[in-house]
Amino acid sequence: MSELKVDLLVVGGGLGGVAAALTAARLGHRVLLTEETDWLGGQLTAQAVPSDEHPWIETPHVSAGYRELRNRIRDYYRRNYPLLPEVAAQEVLNPGLGNVSKLCVEPRVALAALEEMLMPYVSAGRITVLLDTVPVGADTEGDRVTSVTLRGTRTGELTTVTAPLVADATELGDLLELTGTEHVIGAESQDETGEPYAAPVADPMDQQAITWCFPLEYRPGEEHVIDKPASYDHWKTHVDPFWPGPQLSWEKIDIHTMKGRVNRIFEGDMDAVSLADLWHFRRIRARTQFDRGLIDTDITLVNWPNIDYWEAPLLGPGADREKALQRCKELSLSYLHWMQTEAPRRDGGHGYPGLRLRPDLTGTADGMAKAAYIRESRRIKARFTVLEQHIAVVDRPEGAGAERFADSVGVGHYNIDLHPSTAGINYVNLEVYPFQLPLGALVPVRMRNLLPANKNIGTTHITNGSYRLHPVEWSIGEAVGALSALCLSRGTEPHAVADSTPLTEDLQRLLTGTLGVPVAWPEEIAVMRPSQARKHATPTYVLPERRA
């Protein structure tokens, strides 16, 4: 067994973990960053989810670090892809022209941009990266983590790491369990949180669906049908009570109306800039943007409602994580096989055998993402917990905006977006105001030197639906990296910073001044409903029924 000693240990190499490591390294500290797969980037890369972002993402109201990542992704395309000259000249270059974001890109390109950002600090010895590495044990003394044991999944080699500060940036909050840090799984009750849309009774097994994503291109006239998965007939015939039909269909729930609707893969000209079909929803490469002599197909990323897996949870008493992950992947493969062979077409025929997986874009043998897209993690019991009442438009006074936090260390926006859950609860989608990230949500109630740096912060089952997406996860990581650096340089600890107004203000100045991280929205944006910020107002939401 080898031993390492660093200033900050970051376990988990998703966007939060990378942002935490980069921030601490930029501020002069030595960081060990680990990742369970062989790709850094989490939901943006290994999970292959195009970035879901807010209406102000192309304005100055985003952190300098996240803006750098987006700029590097665009520059990578300009340097290495045969973009049409007029496309390369676009400041807001969107290679995929997907409907979900102003920057829909191939996972490998996002990975390359992240590695570019890390490289100077890796070369200088400020950041050490261990891929294919998971935490398997931890030692604690009182309220402190004294060491973490890591295992290389390919080699079996064990490494013991000691560090003054430890960040849990894993996808499921694995260090919270290993260190005995107080945490929550699943849904809190209305009595606990007072949230109108919380569960009547706390249910740890009520967890959001997970999804195994995959990229597709379409080559009409060709045959790329995959083998029929073992569980195909189950997904073709089984109907859950809250869903309008079998998951192997074009039927889904419309989150605006909470009624069933049909959404097909193709609804018109594939070369259209935007169509309300599945192909354009998360398209990550639009062939019209490139020299057609080399690139003659689109690529879309399948992260669609019908491949959400809600059959069984990943966490909690009796949960079988490996079985649930296997079933999740089989659902995605079944949906692909159904689209290739049986899906109704507009012309009256069935199936699109020319739909083709792209393993080269995911770095996997089967063409699926390296890991399932995890929406909900273990969450720390924090000094402060963000509630529905702090951010949801329906729960706030008209025009008041979200709650302002004096200890804010970041900003973000995304609707409260809960996918169907393992407890049989349908979508919950509530519009929210642009919100802040309070420092108190990053500080555990007890543990003194462990910080959450992913989806495991002090939110609830409800508000996790707003704080789980790409730019907010990045902001969480930046705040943790800056907080760690401040503690290391001042010889203090996170609780002391949270307890001290002067130290909290020093942290905020470090974020806003040195790092270019906004901690508050301009007032005109803070009170704005996001539908007002978009060129075309979004349809009015029908509020989902509260849990009985």
mmCIF file with all atom_site columns, N, CA and C in Angstrom, residues 143 382-384 406-409 438-448 451 483 486-487 492-508:
data_model
loop_
_atom_site.group_PDB
_atom_site.id
_atom_site.type_symbol
_atom_site.label_atom_id
_atom_site.label_alt_id
_atom_site.label_comp_id
_atom_site.label_asym_id
_atom_site.label_entity_id
_atom_site.label_seq_id
_atom_site.pdbx_PDB_ins_code
_atom_site.Cartn_x
_atom_site.Cartn_y
_atom_site.Cartn_z
_atom_site.occupancy
_atom_site.B_iso_or_equiv
_atom_site.pdbx_formal_charge
_atom_site.auth_seq_id
_atom_site.auth_comp_id
_atom_site.auth_asym_id
_atom_site.auth_atom_id
_atom_site.pdbx_PDB_model_num
ATOM 1   N N  . ASP A 1 143 ? -14.509 14.404 14.918 1.00 0.00 ? 143 ASP A N  1
ATOM 2   C CA . ASP A 1 143 ? -15.233 15.061 13.830 1.00 0.00 ? 143 ASP A CA 1
ATOM 3   C C  . ASP A 1 143 ? -14.341 15.343 12.623 1.00 0.00 ? 143 ASP A C  1
ATOM 4   N N  . ALA A 1 382 ? -26.584 19.665 6.480  1.00 0.00 ? 382 ALA A N  1
ATOM 5   C CA . ALA A 1 382 ? -25.745 20.859 6.417  1.00 0.00 ? 382 ALA A CA 1
ATOM 6   C C  . ALA A 1 382 ? -26.126 21.876 7.478  1.00 0.00 ? 382 ALA A C  1
ATOM 7   N N  . ARG A 1 383 ? -25.220 22.824 7.674  1.00 0.00 ? 383 ARG A N  1
ATOM 8   C CA . ARG A 1 383 ? -25.519 23.940 8.570  1.00 0.00 ? 383 ARG A CA 1
ATOM 9   C C  . ARG A 1 383 ? -26.745 24.709 8.074  1.00 0.00 ? 383 ARG A C  1
ATOM 10  N N  . PHE A 1 384 ? -26.953 24.713 6.762  1.00 0.00 ? 384 PHE A N  1
ATOM 11  C CA . PHE A 1 384 ? -28.134 25.369 6.179  1.00 0.00 ? 384 PHE A CA 1
ATOM 12  C C  . PHE A 1 384 ? -28.599 24.536 4.994  1.00 0.00 ? 384 PHE A C  1
ATOM 13  N N  . ALA A 1 406 ? -26.718 36.172 2.683  1.00 0.00 ? 406 ALA A N  1
ATOM 14  C CA . ALA A 1 406 ? -25.558 37.016 2.986  1.00 0.00 ? 406 ALA A CA 1
ATOM 15  C C  . ALA A 1 406 ? -24.250 36.270 2.817  1.00 0.00 ? 406 ALA A C  1
ATOM 16  N N  . ASP A 1 407 ? -24.295 34.919 2.912  1.00 0.00 ? 407 ASP A N  1
ATOM 17  C CA . ASP A 1 407 ? -23.069 34.127 2.788  1.00 0.00 ? 407 ASP A CA 1
ATOM 18  C C  . ASP A 1 407 ? -22.953 33.457 1.420  1.00 0.00 ? 407 ASP A C  1
ATOM 19  N N  . SER A 1 408 ? -23.583 34.029 0.393  1.00 0.00 ? 408 SER A N  1
ATOM 20  C CA . SER A 1 408 ? -23.567 33.409 -0.934 1.00 0.00 ? 408 SER A CA 1
ATOM 21  C C  . SER A 1 408 ? -22.154 33.271 -1.475 1.00 0.00 ? 408 SER A C  1
ATOM 22  N N  . VAL A 1 409 ? -21.884 32.101 -2.082 1.00 0.00 ? 409 VAL A N  1
ATOM 23  C CA . VAL A 1 409 ? -20.573 31.837 -2.684 1.00 0.00 ? 409 VAL A CA 1
ATOM 24  C C  . VAL A 1 409 ? -20.708 31.422 -4.153 1.00 0.00 ? 409 VAL A C  1
ATOM 25  N N  . PRO A 1 438 ? -25.641 29.257 -0.907 1.00 0.00 ? 438 PRO A N  1
ATOM 26  C CA . PRO A 1 438 ? -25.181 29.710 0.406  1.00 0.00 ? 438 PRO A CA 1
ATOM 27  C C  . PRO A 1 438 ? -24.034 28.858 0.940  1.00 0.00 ? 438 PRO A C  1
ATOM 28  N N  . LEU A 1 439 ? -23.083 29.507 1.576  1.00 0.00 ? 439 LEU A N  1
ATOM 29  C CA . LEU A 1 439 ? -21.942 28.798 2.163  1.00 0.00 ? 439 LEU A CA 1
ATOM 30  C C  . LEU A 1 439 ? -22.414 27.739 3.158  1.00 0.00 ? 439 LEU A C  1
ATOM 31  N N  . GLY A 1 440 ? -23.472 28.046 3.920  1.00 0.00 ? 440 GLY A N  1
ATOM 32  C CA . GLY A 1 440 ? -23.958 27.106 4.916  1.00 0.00 ? 440 GLY A CA 1
ATOM 33  C C  . GLY A 1 440 ? -24.363 25.769 4.343  1.00 0.00 ? 440 GLY A C  1
ATOM 34  N N  . ALA A 1 441 ? -24.738 25.738 3.049  1.00 0.00 ? 441 ALA A N  1
ATOM 35  C CA . ALA A 1 441 ? -25.133 24.477 2.408  1.00 0.00 ? 441 ALA A CA 1
ATOM 36  C C  . ALA A 1 441 ? -23.928 23.608 2.071  1.00 0.00 ? 441 ALA A C  1
ATOM 37  N N  . LEU A 1 442 ? -22.715 24.147 2.213  1.00 0.00 ? 442 LEU A N  1
ATOM 38  C CA . LEU A 1 442 ? -21.490 23.391 1.934  1.00 0.00 ? 442 LEU A CA 1
ATOM 39  C C  . LEU A 1 442 ? -20.809 22.898 3.210  1.00 0.00 ? 442 LEU A C  1
ATOM 40  N N  . VAL A 1 443 ? -21.358 23.230 4.359  1.00 0.00 ? 443 VAL A N  1
ATOM 41  C CA . VAL A 1 443 ? -20.698 22.921 5.620  1.00 0.00 ? 443 VAL A CA 1
ATOM 42  C C  . VAL A 1 443 ? -21.519 21.881 6.378  1.00 0.00 ? 443 VAL A C  1
ATOM 43  N N  . PRO A 1 444 ? -20.967 20.688 6.607  1.00 0.00 ? 444 PRO A N  1
ATOM 44  C CA . PRO A 1 444 ? -21.698 19.660 7.354  1.00 0.00 ? 444 PRO A CA 1
ATOM 45  C C  . PRO A 1 444 ? -21.989 20.113 8.779  1.00 0.00 ? 444 PRO A C  1
ATOM 46  N N  . VAL A 1 445 ? -23.034 19.547 9.362  1.00 0.00 ? 445 VAL A N  1
ATOM 47  C CA . VAL A 1 445 ? -23.393 19.934 10.730 1.00 0.00 ? 445 VAL A CA 1
ATOM 48  C C  . VAL A 1 445 ? -22.294 19.554 11.727 1.00 0.00 ? 445 VAL A C  1
ATOM 49  N N  . ARG A 1 446 ? -21.527 18.505 11.426 1.00 0.00 ? 446 ARG A N  1
ATOM 50  C CA . ARG A 1 446 ? -20.547 18.028 12.418 1.00 0.00 ? 446 ARG A CA 1
ATOM 51  C C  . ARG A 1 446 ? -19.133 17.931 11.865 1.00 0.00 ? 446 ARG A C  1
ATOM 52  N N  . MET A 1 447 ? -18.933 17.212 10.786 1.00 0.00 ? 447 MET A N  1
ATOM 53  C CA . MET A 1 447 ? -17.581 16.948 10.299 1.00 0.00 ? 447 MET A CA 1
ATOM 54  C C  . MET A 1 447 ? -16.864 18.254 9.962  1.00 0.00 ? 447 MET A C  1
ATOM 55  N N  . ARG A 1 448 ? -15.629 18.380 10.433 1.00 0.00 ? 448 ARG A N  1
ATOM 56  C CA . ARG A 1 448 ? -14.917 19.660 10.376 1.00 0.00 ? 448 ARG A CA 1
ATOM 57  C C  . ARG A 1 448 ? -14.092 19.855 9.111  1.00 0.00 ? 448 ARG A C  1
ATOM 58  N N  . LEU A 1 451 ? -15.937 18.374 2.881  1.00 0.00 ? 451 LEU A N  1
ATOM 59  C CA . LEU A 1 451 ? -16.820 19.286 2.159  1.00 0.00 ? 451 LEU A CA 1
ATOM 60  C C  . LEU A 1 451 ? -17.483 18.562 0.982  1.00 0.00 ? 451 LEU A C  1
ATOM 61  N N  . LEU A 1 483 ? -12.878 27.873 -0.693 1.00 0.00 ? 483 LEU A N  1
ATOM 62  C CA . LEU A 1 483 ? -12.998 27.735 0.752  1.00 0.00 ? 483 LEU A CA 1
ATOM 63  C C  . LEU A 1 483 ? -11.828 26.929 1.306  1.00 0.00 ? 483 LEU A C  1
ATOM 64  N N  . LEU A 1 486 ? -8.690  29.114 1.269  1.00 0.00 ? 486 LEU A N  1
ATOM 65  C CA . LEU A 1 486 ? -8.721  30.111 2.336  1.00 0.00 ? 486 LEU A CA 1
ATOM 66  C C  . LEU A 1 486 ? -8.394  29.468 3.687  1.00 0.00 ? 486 LEU A C  1
ATOM 67  N N  . CYS A 1 487 ? -8.978  28.311 3.949  1.00 0.00 ? 487 CYS A N  1
ATOM 68  C CA . CYS A 1 487 ? -8.710  27.622 5.210  1.00 0.00 ? 487 CYS A CA 1
ATOM 69  C C  . CYS A 1 487 ? -7.241  27.231 5.330  1.00 0.00 ? 487 CYS A C  1
ATOM 70  N N  . THR A 1 492 ? -7.268  27.836 9.264  1.00 0.00 ? 492 THR A N  1
ATOM 71  C CA . THR A 1 492 ? -8.575  27.740 9.892  1.00 0.00 ? 492 THR A CA 1
ATOM 72  C C  . THR A 1 492 ? -9.354  26.593 9.266  1.00 0.00 ? 492 THR A C  1
ATOM 73  N N  . GLU A 1 493 ? -10.664 26.532 9.480  1.00 0.00 ? 493 GLU A N  1
ATOM 74  C CA . GLU A 1 493 ? -11.473 25.435 8.972  1.00 0.00 ? 493 GLU A CA 1
ATOM 75  C C  . GLU A 1 493 ? -12.825 25.959 8.504  1.00 0.00 ? 493 GLU A C  1
ATOM 76  N N  . PRO A 1 494 ? -13.545 25.175 7.699  1.00 0.00 ? 494 PRO A N  1
ATOM 77  C CA . PRO A 1 494 ? -14.795 25.666 7.098  1.00 0.00 ? 494 PRO A CA 1
ATOM 78  C C  . PRO A 1 494 ? -15.814 26.178 8.110  1.00 0.00 ? 494 PRO A C  1
ATOM 79  N N  . HIS A 1 495 ? -15.977 25.501 9.251  1.00 0.00 ? 495 HIS A N  1
ATOM 80  C CA . HIS A 1 495 ? -16.955 25.959 10.238 1.00 0.00 ? 495 HIS A CA 1
ATOM 81  C C  . HIS A 1 495 ? -16.606 27.348 10.762 1.00 0.00 ? 495 HIS A C  1
ATOM 82  N N  . ALA A 1 496 ? -15.321 27.594 10.963 1.00 0.00 ? 496 ALA A N  1
ATOM 83  C CA . ALA A 1 496 ? -14.907 28.902 11.461 1.00 0.00 ? 496 ALA A CA 1
ATOM 84  C C  . ALA A 1 496 ? -15.193 29.993 10.438 1.00 0.00 ? 496 ALA A C  1
ATOM 85  N N  . VAL A 1 497 ? -14.985 29.688 9.166  1.00 0.00 ? 497 VAL A N  1
ATOM 86  C CA . VAL A 1 497 ? -15.297 30.668 8.117  1.00 0.00 ? 497 VAL A CA 1
ATOM 87  C C  . VAL A 1 497 ? -16.797 30.954 8.115  1.00 0.00 ? 497 VAL A C  1
ATOM 88  N N  . ALA A 1 498 ? -17.609 29.889 8.187  1.00 0.00 ? 498 ALA A N  1
ATOM 89  C CA . ALA A 1 498 ? -19.058 30.062 8.170  1.00 0.00 ? 498 ALA A CA 1
ATOM 90  C C  . ALA A 1 498 ? -19.553 30.832 9.390  1.00 0.00 ? 498 ALA A C  1
ATOM 91  N N  . ASP A 1 499 ? -18.835 30.719 10.516 1.00 0.00 ? 499 ASP A N  1
ATOM 92  C CA . ASP A 1 499 ? -19.235 31.388 11.760 1.00 0.00 ? 499 ASP A CA 1
ATOM 93  C C  . ASP A 1 499 ? -18.775 32.843 11.830 1.00 0.00 ? 499 ASP A C  1
ATOM 94  N N  . SER A 1 500 ? -17.901 33.249 10.915 1.00 0.00 ? 500 SER A N  1
ATOM 95  C CA . SER A 1 500 ? -17.290 34.579 10.984 1.00 0.00 ? 500 SER A CA 1
ATOM 96  C C  . SER A 1 500 ? -17.703 35.417 9.782  1.00 0.00 ? 500 SER A C  1
ATOM 97  N N  . THR A 1 501 ? -18.372 36.521 10.030 1.00 0.00 ? 501 THR A N  1
ATOM 98  C CA . THR A 1 501 ? -18.731 37.414 8.924  1.00 0.00 ? 501 THR A CA 1
ATOM 99  C C  . THR A 1 501 ? -17.495 37.947 8.210  1.00 0.00 ? 501 THR A C  1
ATOM 100 N N  . PRO A 1 502 ? -16.448 38.402 8.915  1.00 0.00 ? 502 PRO A N  1
ATOM 101 C CA . PRO A 1 502 ? -15.253 38.869 8.196  1.00 0.00 ? 502 PRO A CA 1
ATOM 102 C C  . PRO A 1 502 ? -14.610 37.780 7.336  1.00 0.00 ? 502 PRO A C  1
ATOM 103 N N  . LEU A 1 503 ? -14.507 36.543 7.840  1.00 0.00 ? 503 LEU A N  1
ATOM 104 C CA . LEU A 1 503 ? -13.907 35.473 7.039  1.00 0.00 ? 503 LEU A CA 1
ATOM 105 C C  . LEU A 1 503 ? -14.791 35.115 5.846  1.00 0.00 ? 503 LEU A C  1
ATOM 106 N N  . THR A 1 504 ? -16.106 35.110 6.043  1.00 0.00 ? 504 THR A N  1
ATOM 107 C CA . THR A 1 504 ? -17.019 34.848 4.928  1.00 0.00 ? 504 THR A CA 1
ATOM 108 C C  . THR A 1 504 ? -16.867 35.925 3.862  1.00 0.00 ? 504 THR A C  1
ATOM 109 N N  . GLU A 1 505 ? -16.732 37.171 4.290  1.00 0.00 ? 505 GLU A N  1
ATOM 110 C CA . GLU A 1 505 ? -16.537 38.263 3.329  1.00 0.00 ? 505 GLU A CA 1
ATOM 111 C C  . GLU A 1 505 ? -15.189 38.142 2.626  1.00 0.00 ? 505 GLU A C  1
ATOM 112 N N  . ASP A 1 506 ? -14.160 37.673 3.334  1.00 0.00 ? 506 ASP A N  1
ATOM 113 C CA . ASP A 1 506 ? -12.869 37.427 2.686  1.00 0.00 ? 506 ASP A CA 1
ATOM 114 C C  . ASP A 1 506 ? -13.011 36.351 1.606  1.00 0.00 ? 506 ASP A C  1
ATOM 115 N N  . LEU A 1 507 ? -13.770 35.297 1.915  1.00 0.00 ? 507 LEU A N  1
ATOM 116 C CA . LEU A 1 507 ? -14.013 34.246 0.927  1.00 0.00 ? 507 LEU A CA 1
ATOM 117 C C  . LEU A 1 507 ? -14.742 34.810 -0.273 1.00 0.00 ? 507 LEU A C  1
ATOM 118 N N  . GLN A 1 508 ? -15.739 35.634 -0.038 1.00 0.00 ? 508 GLN A N  1
ATOM 119 C CA . GLN A 1 508 ? -16.492 36.221 -1.147 1.00 0.00 ? 508 GLN A CA 1
ATOM 120 C C  . GLN A 1 508 ? -15.603 37.121 -1.995 1.00 0.00 ? 508 GLN A C  1
#
